[in-house]
Amino acid sequence: MSKKKINAGFTLIELMVTVAIVSILAAVALPAYTNYVTRGKIPQATSNLASMRVKLEQRFQDVRTYEGGCAIPPDDNFTYSCPTLNATEFVVKAEGIGSMSDFTYTLNQNNEKKTTEVPTGWGTAPINCWVTKKGGVC
């Protein structure tokens, strides 16, 4: 009686091909996913800036000044400030922190939206709109 040898497992070539395919997929998917996550964090800043503008305009209607109306708590991705705040004008600013540290957005009393800082590949700052996608797309 002859015994047949049963081969079990994968050959080295099969494993190398599998690793190569997974590496190519990861090289394509990871940057796309990172970009998707970054774009998902931007509306947090633009929404808070728009809300603050409404609050400051309501304050101006009530007391005829913007002064004393800037109070926006920071969130996970942005800190907020009012670098210009006086009786007749304001500028509200959102500065990114952590993974969003290359983004800075502003909004003034005339509803002029500006992106004053963006990471490489997102356009050239300053841009007279809020950049929400790579390539300076508003």
PDB file of C-alpha atoms in Angstrom:
ATOM      1  CA  MET A   1       0.000   0.000   0.000  1.00  0.00           C
ATOM      2  CA  SER A   2       1.282   3.421  -0.907  1.00  0.00           C
ATOM      3  CA  LYS A   3       0.574   6.363   1.290  1.00  0.00           C
ATOM      4  CA  LYS A   4      -0.442   9.624  -0.301  1.00  0.00           C
ATOM      5  CA  LYS A   5       0.924  12.783   1.232  1.00  0.00           C
ATOM      6  CA  ILE A   6      -1.772  15.391   1.796  1.00  0.00           C
ATOM      7  CA  ASN A   7      -0.563  18.973   1.479  1.00  0.00           C
ATOM      8  CA  ALA A   8      -2.229  21.428   3.788  1.00  0.00           C
ATOM      9  CA  GLY A   9      -1.761  25.191   3.960  1.00  0.00           C
ATOM     10  CA  PHE A  10      -0.635  27.883   1.562  1.00  0.00           C
ATOM     11  CA  THR A  11       2.530  28.248  -0.426  1.00  0.00           C
ATOM     12  CA  LEU A  12       4.835  31.204   0.082  1.00  0.00           C
ATOM     13  CA  ILE A  13       3.892  32.597  -3.331  1.00  0.00           C
ATOM     14  CA  GLU A  14       0.175  32.542  -2.472  1.00  0.00           C
ATOM     15  CA  LEU A  15       0.847  34.401   0.766  1.00  0.00           C
ATOM     16  CA  MET A  16       3.029  36.997  -0.986  1.00  0.00           C
ATOM     17  CA  VAL A  17       0.343  37.653  -3.613  1.00  0.00           C
ATOM     18  CA  THR A  18      -2.261  38.085  -0.868  1.00  0.00           C
ATOM     19  CA  VAL A  19      -0.032  40.512   1.067  1.00  0.00           C
ATOM     20  CA  ALA A  20       0.602  42.519  -2.113  1.00  0.00           C
ATOM     21  CA  ILE A  21      -3.119  42.804  -2.879  1.00  0.00           C
ATOM     22  CA  VAL A  22      -3.973  43.865   0.685  1.00  0.00           C
ATOM     23  CA  SER A  23      -1.146  46.441   0.624  1.00  0.00           C
ATOM     24  CA  ILE A  24      -2.406  47.995  -2.600  1.00  0.00           C
ATOM     25  CA  LEU A  25      -5.954  48.191  -1.260  1.00  0.00           C
ATOM     26  CA  ALA A  26      -4.736  49.783   1.985  1.00  0.00           C
ATOM     27  CA  ALA A  27      -2.619  52.322   0.083  1.00  0.00           C
ATOM     28  CA  VAL A  28      -5.709  53.475  -1.798  1.00  0.00           C
ATOM     29  CA  ALA A  29      -8.284  53.243   0.987  1.00  0.00           C
ATOM     30  CA  LEU A  30      -6.414  54.840   3.902  1.00  0.00           C
ATOM     31  CA  PRO A  31      -5.865  58.315   2.361  1.00  0.00           C
ATOM     32  CA  ALA A  32      -9.455  58.375   1.110  1.00  0.00           C
ATOM     33  CA  TYR A  33     -10.756  57.452   4.557  1.00  0.00           C
ATOM     34  CA  THR A  34      -8.546  60.042   6.278  1.00  0.00           C
ATOM     35  CA  ASN A  35      -9.812  62.730   3.893  1.00  0.00           C
ATOM     36  CA  TYR A  36     -13.403  61.636   4.527  1.00  0.00           C
ATOM     37  CA  VAL A  37     -12.949  61.881   8.315  1.00  0.00           C
ATOM     38  CA  THR A  38     -11.339  65.325   8.025  1.00  0.00           C
ATOM     39  CA  ARG A  39     -14.165  66.627   5.834  1.00  0.00           C
ATOM     40  CA  GLY A  40     -16.635  65.302   8.401  1.00  0.00           C
ATOM     41  CA  LYS A  41     -15.152  67.498  11.140  1.00  0.00           C
ATOM     42  CA  ILE A  42     -15.317  70.800   9.220  1.00  0.00           C
ATOM     43  CA  PRO A  43     -19.108  71.371   9.535  1.00  0.00           C
ATOM     44  CA  GLN A  44     -18.676  71.490  13.307  1.00  0.00           C
ATOM     45  CA  ALA A  45     -16.652  74.707  12.945  1.00  0.00           C
ATOM     46  CA  THR A  46     -18.744  76.328  10.233  1.00  0.00           C
ATOM     47  CA  SER A  47     -21.965  75.583  12.100  1.00  0.00           C
ATOM     48  CA  ASN A  48     -20.658  77.064  15.349  1.00  0.00           C
ATOM     49  CA  LEU A  49     -19.420  80.184  13.534  1.00  0.00           C
ATOM     50  CA  ALA A  50     -22.820  80.670  11.895  1.00  0.00           C
ATOM     51  CA  SER A  51     -24.566  80.188  15.260  1.00  0.00           C
ATOM     52  CA  MET A  52     -22.281  82.718  16.889  1.00  0.00           C
ATOM     53  CA  ARG A  53     -22.989  85.226  14.141  1.00  0.00           C
ATOM     54  CA  VAL A  54     -26.730  84.900  14.804  1.00  0.00           C
ATOM     55  CA  LYS A  55     -26.175  85.381  18.562  1.00  0.00           C
ATOM     56  CA  LEU A  56     -24.018  88.452  17.980  1.00  0.00           C
ATOM     57  CA  GLU A  57     -26.600  89.960  15.615  1.00  0.00           C
ATOM     58  CA  GLN A  58     -29.335  89.335  18.198  1.00  0.00           C
ATOM     59  CA  ARG A  59     -27.160  91.044  20.809  1.00  0.00           C
ATOM     60  CA  PHE A  60     -26.644  94.006  18.474  1.00  0.00           C
ATOM     61  CA  GLN A  61     -30.415  94.304  18.002  1.00  0.00           C
ATOM     62  CA  ASP A  62     -30.937  94.288  21.773  1.00  0.00           C
ATOM     63  CA  VAL A  63     -28.132  96.553  23.026  1.00  0.00           C
ATOM     64  CA  ARG A  64     -26.755  98.187  19.821  1.00  0.00           C
ATOM     65  CA  THR A  65     -23.261  96.757  20.309  1.00  0.00           C
ATOM     66  CA  TYR A  66     -21.457  93.507  19.633  1.00  0.00           C
ATOM     67  CA  GLU A  67     -19.203  93.925  22.675  1.00  0.00           C
ATOM     68  CA  GLY A  68     -19.529  91.340  25.411  1.00  0.00           C
ATOM     69  CA  GLY A  69     -21.284  88.808  23.218  1.00  0.00           C
ATOM     70  CA  CYS A  70     -18.462  86.436  22.340  1.00  0.00           C
ATOM     71  CA  ALA A  71     -18.648  83.192  24.289  1.00  0.00           C
ATOM     72  CA  ILE A  72     -18.178  79.959  22.384  1.00  0.00           C
ATOM     73  CA  PRO A  73     -16.872  76.940  24.266  1.00  0.00           C
ATOM     74  CA  PRO A  74     -14.235  74.861  22.469  1.00  0.00           C
ATOM     75  CA  ASP A  75     -15.177  71.477  21.072  1.00  0.00           C
ATOM     76  CA  ASP A  76     -13.159  68.379  20.173  1.00  0.00           C
ATOM     77  CA  ASN A  77     -11.681  69.817  16.980  1.00  0.00           C
ATOM     78  CA  PHE A  78     -11.798  73.623  17.166  1.00  0.00           C
ATOM     79  CA  THR A  79     -11.339  76.534  19.556  1.00  0.00           C
ATOM     80  CA  TYR A  80     -13.294  79.731  19.000  1.00  0.00           C
ATOM     81  CA  SER A  81     -12.456  83.371  19.622  1.00  0.00           C
ATOM     82  CA  CYS A  82     -13.422  86.887  18.620  1.00  0.00           C
ATOM     83  CA  PRO A  83     -10.200  88.669  17.595  1.00  0.00           C
ATOM     84  CA  THR A  84     -12.271  91.711  16.577  1.00  0.00           C
ATOM     85  CA  LEU A  85     -15.212  92.644  18.769  1.00  0.00           C
ATOM     86  CA  ASN A  86     -16.372  96.232  19.231  1.00  0.00           C
ATOM     87  CA  ALA A  87     -19.545  98.283  18.997  1.00  0.00           C
ATOM     88  CA  THR A  88     -19.928  98.061  15.222  1.00  0.00           C
ATOM     89  CA  GLU A  89     -17.987  95.040  13.980  1.00  0.00           C
ATOM     90  CA  PHE A  90     -16.879  91.543  14.853  1.00  0.00           C
ATOM     91  CA  VAL A  91     -14.795  88.697  13.513  1.00  0.00           C
ATOM     92  CA  VAL A  92     -15.416  85.214  14.880  1.00  0.00           C
ATOM     93  CA  LYS A  93     -12.576  82.741  14.399  1.00  0.00           C
ATOM     94  CA  ALA A  94     -12.423  78.928  14.549  1.00  0.00           C
ATOM     95  CA  GLU A  95      -8.927  77.467  14.890  1.00  0.00           C
ATOM     96  CA  GLY A  96      -8.402  73.753  14.495  1.00  0.00           C
ATOM     97  CA  ILE A  97      -6.783  71.641  17.196  1.00  0.00           C
ATOM     98  CA  GLY A  98      -5.324  68.156  17.039  1.00  0.00           C
ATOM     99  CA  SER A  99      -5.816  66.570  13.632  1.00  0.00           C
ATOM    100  CA  MET A 100      -7.566  69.757  12.440  1.00  0.00           C
ATOM    101  CA  SER A 101      -4.757  72.131  13.495  1.00  0.00           C
ATOM    102  CA  ASP A 102      -4.086  73.286   9.920  1.00  0.00           C
ATOM    103  CA  PHE A 103      -7.583  74.749   9.506  1.00  0.00           C
ATOM    104  CA  THR A 104      -8.673  78.280  10.456  1.00  0.00           C
ATOM    105  CA  TYR A 105     -12.021  79.806   9.500  1.00  0.00           C
ATOM    106  CA  THR A 106     -13.430  83.304  10.118  1.00  0.00           C
ATOM    107  CA  LEU A 107     -16.772  85.062   9.786  1.00  0.00           C
ATOM    108  CA  ASN A 108     -17.560  88.769  10.191  1.00  0.00           C
ATOM    109  CA  GLN A 109     -20.589  91.018  10.659  1.00  0.00           C
ATOM    110  CA  ASN A 110     -21.083  91.246   6.871  1.00  0.00           C
ATOM    111  CA  ASN A 111     -21.329  87.435   6.646  1.00  0.00           C
ATOM    112  CA  GLU A 112     -17.976  87.303   4.832  1.00  0.00           C
ATOM    113  CA  LYS A 113     -16.678  83.766   5.218  1.00  0.00           C
ATOM    114  CA  LYS A 114     -12.924  83.202   4.931  1.00  0.00           C
ATOM    115  CA  THR A 115     -10.559  80.291   5.229  1.00  0.00           C
ATOM    116  CA  THR A 116      -7.309  81.769   6.509  1.00  0.00           C
ATOM    117  CA  GLU A 117      -5.324  78.555   6.925  1.00  0.00           C
ATOM    118  CA  VAL A 118      -5.558  75.158   5.233  1.00  0.00           C
ATOM    119  CA  PRO A 119      -3.266  72.126   4.991  1.00  0.00           C
ATOM    120  CA  THR A 120      -1.265  71.347   1.868  1.00  0.00           C
ATOM    121  CA  GLY A 121      -3.475  70.201  -0.992  1.00  0.00           C
ATOM    122  CA  TRP A 122      -6.571  72.002   0.268  1.00  0.00           C
ATOM    123  CA  GLY A 123      -5.939  75.259  -1.618  1.00  0.00           C
ATOM    124  CA  THR A 124      -4.008  78.452  -0.994  1.00  0.00           C
ATOM    125  CA  ALA A 125      -5.110  80.562   1.957  1.00  0.00           C
ATOM    126  CA  PRO A 126      -6.622  83.056   2.375  1.00  0.00           C
ATOM    127  CA  ILE A 127      -9.700  82.010   0.463  1.00  0.00           C
ATOM    128  CA  ASN A 128     -12.925  84.057   0.501  1.00  0.00           C
ATOM    129  CA  CYS A 129     -15.153  81.137   1.452  1.00  0.00           C
ATOM    130  CA  TRP A 130     -15.108  78.173   3.823  1.00  0.00           C
ATOM    131  CA  VAL A 131     -13.050  75.427   2.189  1.00  0.00           C
ATOM    132  CA  THR A 132     -14.708  72.068   2.790  1.00  0.00           C
ATOM    133  CA  LYS A 133     -12.878  69.821   0.304  1.00  0.00           C
ATOM    134  CA  LYS A 134      -9.389  69.396  -1.091  1.00  0.00           C
ATOM    135  CA  GLY A 135      -8.437  71.687  -3.936  1.00  0.00           C
ATOM    136  CA  GLY A 136      -9.958  74.809  -2.396  1.00  0.00           C
ATOM    137  CA  VAL A 137     -13.545  73.699  -3.010  1.00  0.00           C
ATOM    138  CA  CYS A 138     -16.070  75.703  -1.021  1.00  0.00           C
TER     139      CYS A 138
END
